[in-house]
Amino acid sequence: MTTTLTTVPSETATGPAHAPRQLRWLIRLHRPALLVGAALVLLTGAALLWLGGPFTDASATAWKQYNACSFDENCSYDQDAILRYKGVYNYTTYAVLAVPFLVAAWAGGSLTGRETESGTTRLAWTQGVSPARWLASRLAFPAVLTLAATGLLALLHRLAWTAAEGRVDTALSWDHTPTFYANGTVLVALALAGLAAGVLAGLLLRRAMAALAAAAVALGALWAAVHAALPRLWPAITEVSSLRDGPRGDGILVGQGVVTADGDRLAAPCYTSTLPGCEASLSDVHAVSFYRDIHPAAHYWPLQLVASGIVLAVAALATLAAFRLLRRRTGKAAG
């Protein structure tokens, strides 16, 4: 009787076994950073819950007291509650906005930069883990964590901001720049782009500190470019008003000026016809009305989603560039 032994190809045999091993190694290697990150997310999330609950309620009550005073000098209201809400809102908003930069710095300085600088990557590749699989493990699991953390913080921030609408007189509007980004999907997309930029910088520079700085700067440049292009990512609406009323319309400003009798749009020499000399200046350019191109509140989600799509496309390109760079450096082993 002849026994036939079937040999399993090494890639198939080692593939499934190496995935969990790589994940365990990744968690063990970056456990301090993961614990610190989890603590920061929990603390910021708790602060946002507190902001949207007791702080908002106390501030709303204080504003009711203040508005009922009717300029009575002896009237009392809880000014500390108003100031406390404003301070906590600002601190938590900027803490949420810092998350993409923290992800980029960690991805560049520790996730890939430190490993390529120390040479531990080549040690891993000699133990049956292909470079492509090593890189995939540095992207997949951190991307899931990044998506979950930033998505949760953006949701909690939006809930806290919504809780103050119509109740707190000093609550910031939707188009306030930090509030706009902290409330939506662009924040999540930027965090994922920061992860991809950090991984690419670590592979490219192979120095932890240099990669950390490069990833943070690259993310800042991307954010600035998206912010500059934001008003033109979706068609604006035009509000036309009389010269006596002045420009009208609230939201993200795209452009404004005057409309002439011929229907041409010109830059306005002034915007308040009641000021001395303004009426004559408007007459000189034959202005008949003011116009203002704006994005109203209804454009919030279209702007968020289009901007998020652009940022995610950049993140995908950075990820592709990282795999191509690794393949070029390692040859067939990266395949």
mmCIF file of C-alpha atoms in Angstrom:
data_model
loop_
_atom_site.group_PDB
_atom_site.id
_atom_site.type_symbol
_atom_site.label_atom_id
_atom_site.label_comp_id
_atom_site.label_asym_id
_atom_site.label_seq_id
_atom_site.Cartn_x
_atom_site.Cartn_y
_atom_site.Cartn_z
ATOM 1 C CA MET A 1 0.000 0.000 0.000
ATOM 2 C CA THR A 2 1.451 3.319 -1.083
ATOM 3 C CA THR A 3 0.826 6.458 0.975
ATOM 4 C CA THR A 4 0.748 9.716 -0.963
ATOM 5 C CA LEU A 5 1.853 12.834 0.873
ATOM 6 C CA THR A 6 0.459 16.120 -0.355
ATOM 7 C CA THR A 7 2.744 19.111 -0.020
ATOM 8 C CA VAL A 8 1.005 22.394 0.718
ATOM 9 C CA PRO A 9 2.607 25.375 -1.007
ATOM 10 C CA SER A 10 4.595 27.432 1.433
ATOM 11 C CA GLU A 11 2.640 30.649 0.711
ATOM 12 C CA THR A 12 -0.657 28.920 1.501
ATOM 13 C CA ALA A 13 0.702 27.183 4.553
ATOM 14 C CA THR A 14 2.282 30.228 6.069
ATOM 15 C CA GLY A 15 -0.225 32.865 4.927
ATOM 16 C CA PRO A 16 -3.085 32.299 7.374
ATOM 17 C CA ALA A 17 -0.707 31.486 10.222
ATOM 18 C CA HIS A 18 1.361 34.634 9.769
ATOM 19 C CA ALA A 19 -1.614 37.042 9.773
ATOM 20 C CA PRO A 20 -2.578 36.555 13.454
ATOM 21 C CA ARG A 21 1.087 36.333 14.425
ATOM 22 C CA GLN A 22 1.780 39.664 12.734
ATOM 23 C CA LEU A 23 -1.231 41.190 14.477
ATOM 24 C CA ARG A 24 -0.090 39.939 17.893
ATOM 25 C CA TRP A 25 3.425 41.225 17.245
ATOM 26 C CA LEU A 26 2.060 44.587 16.122
ATOM 27 C CA ILE A 27 -0.071 44.951 19.267
ATOM 28 C CA ARG A 28 2.810 43.902 21.522
ATOM 29 C CA LEU A 29 5.270 46.245 19.816
ATOM 30 C CA HIS A 30 2.969 49.280 19.922
ATOM 31 C CA ARG A 31 1.098 48.523 23.152
ATOM 32 C CA PRO A 32 2.213 51.738 24.948
ATOM 33 C CA ALA A 33 1.049 53.911 22.048
ATOM 34 C CA LEU A 34 -2.234 51.996 21.786
ATOM 35 C CA LEU A 35 -2.891 52.398 25.521
ATOM 36 C CA VAL A 36 -2.098 56.117 25.442
ATOM 37 C CA GLY A 37 -4.277 56.567 22.363
ATOM 38 C CA ALA A 38 -7.159 54.677 23.959
ATOM 39 C CA ALA A 39 -6.851 56.794 27.105
ATOM 40 C CA LEU A 40 -6.908 60.019 25.092
ATOM 41 C CA VAL A 41 -9.979 58.913 23.129
ATOM 42 C CA LEU A 42 -11.804 57.887 26.315
ATOM 43 C CA LEU A 43 -10.948 61.125 28.124
ATOM 44 C CA THR A 44 -11.919 63.302 25.169
ATOM 45 C CA GLY A 45 -15.101 61.286 24.650
ATOM 46 C CA ALA A 46 -16.020 61.647 28.316
ATOM 47 C CA ALA A 47 -15.387 65.408 28.139
ATOM 48 C CA LEU A 48 -17.626 65.671 25.070
ATOM 49 C CA LEU A 49 -20.407 63.744 26.815
ATOM 50 C CA TRP A 50 -20.086 66.046 29.818
ATOM 51 C CA LEU A 51 -20.054 69.070 27.493
ATOM 52 C CA GLY A 52 -23.230 68.014 25.695
ATOM 53 C CA GLY A 53 -24.997 67.236 28.975
ATOM 54 C CA PRO A 54 -24.396 69.088 32.275
ATOM 55 C CA PHE A 55 -22.236 71.898 30.825
ATOM 56 C CA THR A 56 -24.755 72.715 28.086
ATOM 57 C CA ASP A 57 -27.684 72.576 30.520
ATOM 58 C CA ALA A 58 -25.950 74.867 33.004
ATOM 59 C CA SER A 59 -24.939 77.330 30.284
ATOM 60 C CA ALA A 60 -28.446 77.343 28.785
ATOM 61 C CA THR A 61 -29.938 78.064 32.215
ATOM 62 C CA ALA A 62 -27.451 80.881 32.756
ATOM 63 C CA TRP A 63 -28.335 82.451 29.418
ATOM 64 C CA LYS A 64 -32.038 82.297 30.281
ATOM 65 C CA GLN A 65 -31.260 84.141 33.512
ATOM 66 C CA TYR A 66 -29.159 86.710 31.674
ATOM 67 C CA ASN A 67 -31.773 87.345 28.959
ATOM 68 C CA ALA A 68 -34.448 87.783 31.634
ATOM 69 C CA CYS A 69 -32.434 90.461 33.397
ATOM 70 C CA SER A 70 -33.570 93.297 31.089
ATOM 71 C CA PHE A 71 -30.505 95.343 31.991
ATOM 72 C CA ASP A 72 -31.278 95.143 35.693
ATOM 73 C CA GLU A 73 -27.966 95.790 37.472
ATOM 74 C CA ASN A 74 -29.070 93.753 40.471
ATOM 75 C CA CYS A 75 -29.968 90.722 38.393
ATOM 76 C CA SER A 76 -27.740 87.690 38.922
ATOM 77 C CA TYR A 77 -26.857 84.862 36.560
ATOM 78 C CA ASP A 78 -24.287 82.086 36.509
ATOM 79 C CA GLN A 79 -21.514 83.683 34.465
ATOM 80 C CA ASP A 80 -19.120 80.871 35.393
ATOM 81 C CA ALA A 81 -21.363 78.324 33.648
ATOM 82 C CA ILE A 82 -21.269 80.373 30.434
ATOM 83 C CA LEU A 83 -17.493 80.719 30.514
ATOM 84 C CA ARG A 84 -17.017 77.074 31.501
ATOM 85 C CA TYR A 85 -19.038 75.879 28.513
ATOM 86 C CA LYS A 86 -17.062 78.088 26.139
ATOM 87 C CA GLY A 87 -13.720 76.929 27.520
ATOM 88 C CA VAL A 88 -14.536 73.212 27.488
ATOM 89 C CA TYR A 89 -15.983 73.487 23.981
ATOM 90 C CA ASN A 90 -12.805 75.081 22.649
ATOM 91 C CA TYR A 91 -10.501 72.594 24.400
ATOM 92 C CA THR A 92 -12.425 69.521 23.262
ATOM 93 C CA THR A 93 -12.771 70.828 19.702
ATOM 94 C CA TYR A 94 -9.045 71.333 19.292
ATOM 95 C CA ALA A 95 -8.352 67.994 20.967
ATOM 96 C CA VAL A 96 -10.552 66.289 18.359
ATOM 97 C CA LEU A 97 -8.859 68.201 15.526
ATOM 98 C CA ALA A 98 -5.433 67.113 16.777
ATOM 99 C CA VAL A 99 -6.221 63.400 16.295
ATOM 100 C CA PRO A 100 -5.265 63.215 12.567
ATOM 101 C CA PHE A 101 -1.875 64.795 13.361
ATOM 102 C CA LEU A 102 -1.285 62.358 16.216
ATOM 103 C CA VAL A 103 -2.087 59.452 13.888
ATOM 104 C CA ALA A 104 0.270 60.809 11.215
ATOM 105 C CA ALA A 105 3.079 61.375 13.718
ATOM 106 C CA TRP A 106 2.679 57.895 15.216
ATOM 107 C CA ALA A 107 2.499 56.206 11.815
ATOM 108 C CA GLY A 108 5.609 57.980 10.574
ATOM 109 C CA GLY A 109 7.679 57.939 13.734
ATOM 110 C CA SER A 110 6.837 54.566 15.236
ATOM 111 C CA LEU A 111 4.716 52.359 12.992
ATOM 112 C CA THR A 112 7.177 52.271 10.078
ATOM 113 C CA GLY A 113 9.920 54.841 10.677
ATOM 114 C CA ARG A 114 11.365 53.217 13.786
ATOM 115 C CA GLU A 115 11.214 49.707 12.341
ATOM 116 C CA THR A 116 12.903 50.651 9.067
ATOM 117 C CA GLU A 117 15.540 52.661 10.934
ATOM 118 C CA SER A 118 16.381 49.817 13.321
ATOM 119 C CA GLY A 119 16.310 47.141 10.627
ATOM 120 C CA THR A 120 13.660 44.966 12.297
ATOM 121 C CA THR A 121 11.697 44.942 9.051
ATOM 122 C CA ARG A 122 14.301 42.795 7.295
ATOM 123 C CA LEU A 123 14.366 40.453 10.269
ATOM 124 C CA ALA A 124 10.613 39.968 9.899
ATOM 125 C CA TRP A 125 10.982 39.339 6.166
ATOM 126 C CA THR A 126 13.513 36.566 6.797
ATOM 127 C CA GLN A 127 10.990 34.754 9.022
ATOM 128 C CA GLY A 128 8.487 33.970 6.304
ATOM 129 C CA VAL A 129 6.584 37.281 6.267
ATOM 130 C CA SER A 130 6.668 38.914 2.842
ATOM 131 C CA PRO A 131 7.253 42.680 2.681
ATOM 132 C CA ALA A 132 3.794 43.206 1.178
ATOM 133 C CA ARG A 133 2.132 41.297 4.005
ATOM 134 C CA TRP A 134 4.220 43.168 6.563
ATOM 135 C CA LEU A 135 3.099 46.503 5.094
ATOM 136 C CA ALA A 136 -0.531 45.397 4.879
ATOM 137 C CA SER A 137 -0.478 44.555 8.593
ATOM 138 C CA ARG A 138 0.863 48.079 9.305
ATOM 139 C CA LEU A 139 -2.077 49.573 7.440
ATOM 140 C CA ALA A 140 -5.140 47.385 7.987
ATOM 141 C CA PHE A 141 -5.399 47.086 11.779
ATOM 142 C CA PRO A 142 -4.320 50.710 12.504
ATOM 143 C CA ALA A 143 -6.825 51.898 9.864
ATOM 144 C CA VAL A 144 -9.662 50.105 11.674
ATOM 145 C CA LEU A 145 -8.629 51.656 14.995
ATOM 146 C CA THR A 146 -8.259 55.092 13.400
ATOM 147 C CA LEU A 147 -11.654 54.847 11.739
ATOM 148 C CA ALA A 148 -13.339 53.793 14.982
ATOM 149 C CA ALA A 149 -11.641 56.406 17.189
ATOM 150 C CA THR A 150 -12.074 59.427 14.929
ATOM 151 C CA GLY A 151 -15.586 58.416 13.912
ATOM 152 C CA LEU A 152 -16.620 58.154 17.557
ATOM 153 C CA LEU A 153 -15.078 61.508 18.497
ATOM 154 C CA ALA A 154 -16.633 63.289 15.506
ATOM 155 C CA LEU A 155 -20.049 61.845 16.404
ATOM 156 C CA LEU A 156 -19.754 62.848 20.063
ATOM 157 C CA HIS A 157 -18.582 66.323 19.111
ATOM 158 C CA ARG A 158 -21.532 66.788 16.779
ATOM 159 C CA LEU A 159 -23.969 65.617 19.467
ATOM 160 C CA ALA A 160 -22.453 68.033 21.981
ATOM 161 C CA TRP A 161 -22.623 70.911 19.484
ATOM 162 C CA THR A 162 -26.219 70.073 18.512
ATOM 163 C CA ALA A 163 -27.263 70.044 22.179
ATOM 164 C CA ALA A 164 -26.421 73.766 22.449
ATOM 165 C CA GLU A 165 -28.265 74.881 19.296
ATOM 166 C CA GLY A 166 -30.880 77.495 20.162
ATOM 167 C CA ARG A 167 -30.082 77.216 23.871
ATOM 168 C CA VAL A 168 -26.624 78.733 24.326
ATOM 169 C CA ASP A 169 -26.331 82.219 22.853
ATOM 170 C CA THR A 170 -22.585 81.946 22.311
ATOM 171 C CA ALA A 171 -22.765 78.531 20.611
ATOM 172 C CA LEU A 172 -20.689 78.614 17.440
ATOM 173 C CA SER A 173 -22.326 78.300 14.036
ATOM 174 C CA TRP A 174 -21.920 75.324 11.721
ATOM 175 C CA ASP A 175 -19.573 77.257 9.403
ATOM 176 C CA HIS A 176 -17.100 78.128 12.174
ATOM 177 C CA THR A 177 -13.958 76.493 10.760
ATOM 178 C CA PRO A 178 -12.906 74.276 13.730
ATOM 179 C CA THR A 179 -16.544 73.299 14.336
ATOM 180 C CA PHE A 180 -17.083 72.481 10.654
ATOM 181 C CA TYR A 181 -14.238 69.969 10.601
ATOM 182 C CA ALA A 182 -14.743 68.488 14.069
ATOM 183 C CA ASN A 183 -18.405 67.720 13.322
ATOM 184 C CA GLY A 184 -18.097 65.681 10.140
ATOM 185 C CA THR A 185 -16.529 63.031 7.980
ATOM 186 C CA VAL A 186 -13.559 65.101 6.783
ATOM 187 C CA LEU A 187 -11.933 64.523 10.175
ATOM 188 C CA VAL A 188 -12.080 60.740 9.708
ATOM 189 C CA ALA A 189 -10.746 60.976 6.156
ATOM 190 C CA LEU A 190 -7.876 63.189 7.304
ATOM 191 C CA ALA A 191 -6.933 60.704 10.030
ATOM 192 C CA LEU A 192 -6.776 57.881 7.474
ATOM 193 C CA ALA A 193 -4.736 60.121 5.159
ATOM 194 C CA GLY A 194 -2.417 60.846 8.079
ATOM 195 C CA LEU A 195 -1.936 57.122 8.616
ATOM 196 C CA ALA A 196 -1.098 56.560 4.943
ATOM 197 C CA ALA A 197 1.206 59.588 4.847
ATOM 198 C CA GLY A 198 3.026 58.415 7.961
ATOM 199 C CA VAL A 199 3.552 54.908 6.611
ATOM 200 C CA LEU A 200 4.841 56.283 3.306
ATOM 201 C CA ALA A 201 7.151 58.766 5.065
ATOM 202 C CA GLY A 202 8.569 56.011 7.269
ATOM 203 C CA LEU A 203 9.382 53.839 4.264
ATOM 204 C CA LEU A 204 10.738 56.726 2.236
ATOM 205 C CA LEU A 205 12.926 58.431 4.852
ATOM 206 C CA ARG A 206 13.750 55.410 7.065
ATOM 207 C CA ARG A 207 14.298 57.754 10.010
ATOM 208 C CA ALA A 208 11.739 57.918 12.804
ATOM 209 C CA MET A 209 11.931 61.618 13.677
ATOM 210 C CA ALA A 210 12.240 62.743 10.066
ATOM 211 C CA ALA A 211 9.241 60.608 9.078
ATOM 212 C CA LEU A 212 7.222 61.912 12.030
ATOM 213 C CA ALA A 213 7.823 65.524 11.015
ATOM 214 C CA ALA A 214 7.289 64.876 7.310
ATOM 215 C CA ALA A 215 3.973 63.094 7.900
ATOM 216 C CA ALA A 216 2.649 65.903 10.103
ATOM 217 C CA VAL A 217 3.710 68.579 7.617
ATOM 218 C CA ALA A 218 2.232 66.649 4.677
ATOM 219 C CA LEU A 219 -1.077 66.257 6.491
ATOM 220 C CA GLY A 220 -1.123 69.954 7.361
ATOM 221 C CA ALA A 221 -0.502 70.854 3.718
ATOM 222 C CA LEU A 222 -3.292 68.521 2.579
ATOM 223 C CA TRP A 223 -5.712 69.995 5.120
ATOM 224 C CA ALA A 224 -4.815 73.550 4.054
ATOM 225 C CA ALA A 225 -5.339 72.673 0.374
ATOM 226 C CA VAL A 226 -8.730 71.096 1.059
ATOM 227 C CA HIS A 227 -9.792 74.083 3.152
ATOM 228 C CA ALA A 228 -8.754 76.504 0.398
ATOM 229 C CA ALA A 229 -10.687 74.519 -2.219
ATOM 230 C CA LEU A 230 -13.715 73.843 0.006
ATOM 231 C CA PRO A 231 -15.941 76.775 -1.123
ATOM 232 C CA ARG A 232 -15.686 75.558 -4.732
ATOM 233 C CA LEU A 233 -16.324 71.874 -4.153
ATOM 234 C CA TRP A 234 -20.076 72.380 -4.465
ATOM 235 C CA PRO A 235 -22.167 74.926 -6.431
ATOM 236 C CA ALA A 236 -22.919 77.983 -4.291
ATOM 237 C CA ILE A 237 -26.210 79.864 -4.175
ATOM 238 C CA THR A 238 -26.511 83.590 -4.858
ATOM 239 C CA GLU A 239 -28.335 86.019 -2.591
ATOM 240 C CA VAL A 240 -29.237 89.384 -4.178
ATOM 241 C CA SER A 241 -30.176 92.371 -2.027
ATOM 242 C CA SER A 242 -30.819 96.077 -2.490
ATOM 243 C CA LEU A 243 -28.137 98.711 -2.084
ATOM 244 C CA ARG A 244 -29.917 100.076 0.972
ATOM 245 C CA ASP A 245 -30.090 96.666 2.699
ATOM 246 C CA GLY A 246 -26.488 95.730 2.012
ATOM 247 C CA PRO A 247 -25.208 92.202 1.282
ATOM 248 C CA ARG A 248 -27.409 89.422 2.712
ATOM 249 C CA GLY A 249 -26.941 85.724 3.371
ATOM 250 C CA ASP A 250 -25.206 83.666 6.056
ATOM 251 C CA GLY A 251 -22.898 80.697 5.550
ATOM 252 C CA ILE A 252 -19.551 79.995 3.939
ATOM 253 C CA LEU A 253 -18.721 83.001 1.770
ATOM 254 C CA VAL A 254 -17.579 82.274 -1.777
ATOM 255 C CA GLY A 255 -17.704 85.780 -3.222
ATOM 256 C CA GLN A 256 -19.598 89.064 -3.089
ATOM 257 C CA GLY A 257 -19.850 92.387 -4.862
ATOM 258 C CA VAL A 258 -22.315 94.497 -6.842
ATOM 259 C CA VAL A 259 -24.524 93.858 -9.850
ATOM 260 C CA THR A 260 -24.664 96.640 -12.463
ATOM 261 C CA ALA A 261 -27.609 97.710 -14.583
ATOM 262 C CA ASP A 262 -26.162 95.627 -17.426
ATOM 263 C CA GLY A 263 -26.068 92.509 -15.233
ATOM 264 C CA ASP A 264 -22.307 92.523 -14.790
ATOM 265 C CA ARG A 265 -20.714 91.556 -11.502
ATOM 266 C CA LEU A 266 -18.083 93.893 -10.094
ATOM 267 C CA ALA A 267 -16.127 94.268 -6.899
ATOM 268 C CA ALA A 268 -17.996 96.558 -4.556
ATOM 269 C CA PRO A 269 -16.300 99.876 -3.713
ATOM 270 C CA CYS A 270 -18.149 99.755 -0.356
ATOM 271 C CA TYR A 271 -20.891 97.727 1.264
ATOM 272 C CA THR A 272 -22.899 100.231 3.322
ATOM 273 C CA SER A 273 -24.685 102.806 1.185
ATOM 274 C CA THR A 274 -25.573 104.929 4.216
ATOM 275 C CA LEU A 275 -21.905 105.757 4.851
ATOM 276 C CA PRO A 276 -20.703 109.126 3.535
ATOM 277 C CA GLY A 277 -19.475 108.813 -0.039
ATOM 278 C CA CYS A 278 -20.544 105.182 -0.452
ATOM 279 C CA GLU A 279 -23.724 105.952 -2.356
ATOM 280 C CA ALA A 280 -21.793 108.080 -4.836
ATOM 281 C CA SER A 281 -19.163 105.336 -5.273
ATOM 282 C CA LEU A 282 -21.880 102.783 -6.000
ATOM 283 C CA SER A 283 -23.471 105.141 -8.485
ATOM 284 C CA ASP A 284 -20.135 105.605 -10.272
ATOM 285 C CA VAL A 285 -19.967 101.877 -11.068
ATOM 286 C CA HIS A 286 -23.703 101.837 -11.980
ATOM 287 C CA ALA A 287 -24.509 99.366 -9.224
ATOM 288 C CA VAL A 288 -28.161 98.413 -8.769
ATOM 289 C CA SER A 289 -27.835 95.696 -6.118
ATOM 290 C CA PHE A 290 -25.453 93.659 -4.005
ATOM 291 C CA TYR A 291 -24.833 89.960 -4.549
ATOM 292 C CA ARG A 292 -23.327 87.337 -2.267
ATOM 293 C CA ASP A 293 -22.399 83.764 -3.261
ATOM 294 C CA ILE A 294 -22.633 81.517 -0.215
ATOM 295 C CA HIS A 295 -22.983 77.970 1.014
ATOM 296 C CA PRO A 296 -25.961 77.778 3.393
ATOM 297 C CA ALA A 297 -26.349 75.205 6.152
ATOM 298 C CA ALA A 298 -28.021 72.823 3.672
ATOM 299 C CA HIS A 299 -24.665 72.483 1.884
ATOM 300 C CA TYR A 300 -22.876 71.168 4.955
ATOM 301 C CA TRP A 301 -23.031 67.463 4.109
ATOM 302 C CA PRO A 302 -22.374 67.845 0.361
ATOM 303 C CA LEU A 303 -19.233 69.830 1.190
ATOM 304 C CA GLN A 304 -18.198 67.300 3.839
ATOM 305 C CA LEU A 305 -18.676 64.287 1.594
ATOM 306 C CA VAL A 306 -16.959 65.749 -1.470
ATOM 307 C CA ALA A 307 -14.007 66.946 0.620
ATOM 308 C CA SER A 308 -13.832 63.544 2.350
ATOM 309 C CA GLY A 309 -13.774 61.777 -1.016
ATOM 310 C CA ILE A 310 -10.846 63.912 -2.172
ATOM 311 C CA VAL A 311 -8.889 63.260 1.021
ATOM 312 C CA LEU A 312 -9.565 59.518 0.827
ATOM 313 C CA ALA A 313 -8.362 59.499 -2.790
ATOM 314 C CA VAL A 314 -5.107 61.103 -1.636
ATOM 315 C CA ALA A 315 -4.846 58.487 1.128
ATOM 316 C CA ALA A 316 -5.329 55.709 -1.440
ATOM 317 C CA LEU A 317 -2.599 57.186 -3.640
ATOM 318 C CA ALA A 318 -0.231 57.394 -0.661
ATOM 319 C CA THR A 319 -0.970 53.761 0.173
ATOM 320 C CA LEU A 320 -0.337 52.685 -3.422
ATOM 321 C CA ALA A 321 2.901 54.669 -3.435
ATOM 322 C CA ALA A 322 4.009 52.897 -0.238
ATOM 323 C CA PHE A 323 3.486 49.440 -1.785
ATOM 324 C CA ARG A 324 5.236 50.461 -4.998
ATOM 325 C CA LEU A 325 8.183 51.872 -3.072
ATOM 326 C CA LEU A 326 8.477 48.686 -1.027
ATOM 327 C CA ARG A 327 8.289 46.524 -4.139
ATOM 328 C CA ARG A 328 10.994 48.532 -5.872
ATOM 329 C CA ARG A 329 13.305 48.239 -2.878
ATOM 330 C CA THR A 330 12.764 44.553 -2.171
ATOM 331 C CA GLY A 331 12.173 43.168 -5.670
ATOM 332 C CA LYS A 332 10.150 39.969 -6.005
ATOM 333 C CA ALA A 333 9.949 39.524 -2.247
ATOM 334 C CA ALA A 334 7.399 42.314 -2.062
ATOM 335 C CA GLY A 335 4.975 40.551 -4.332
#
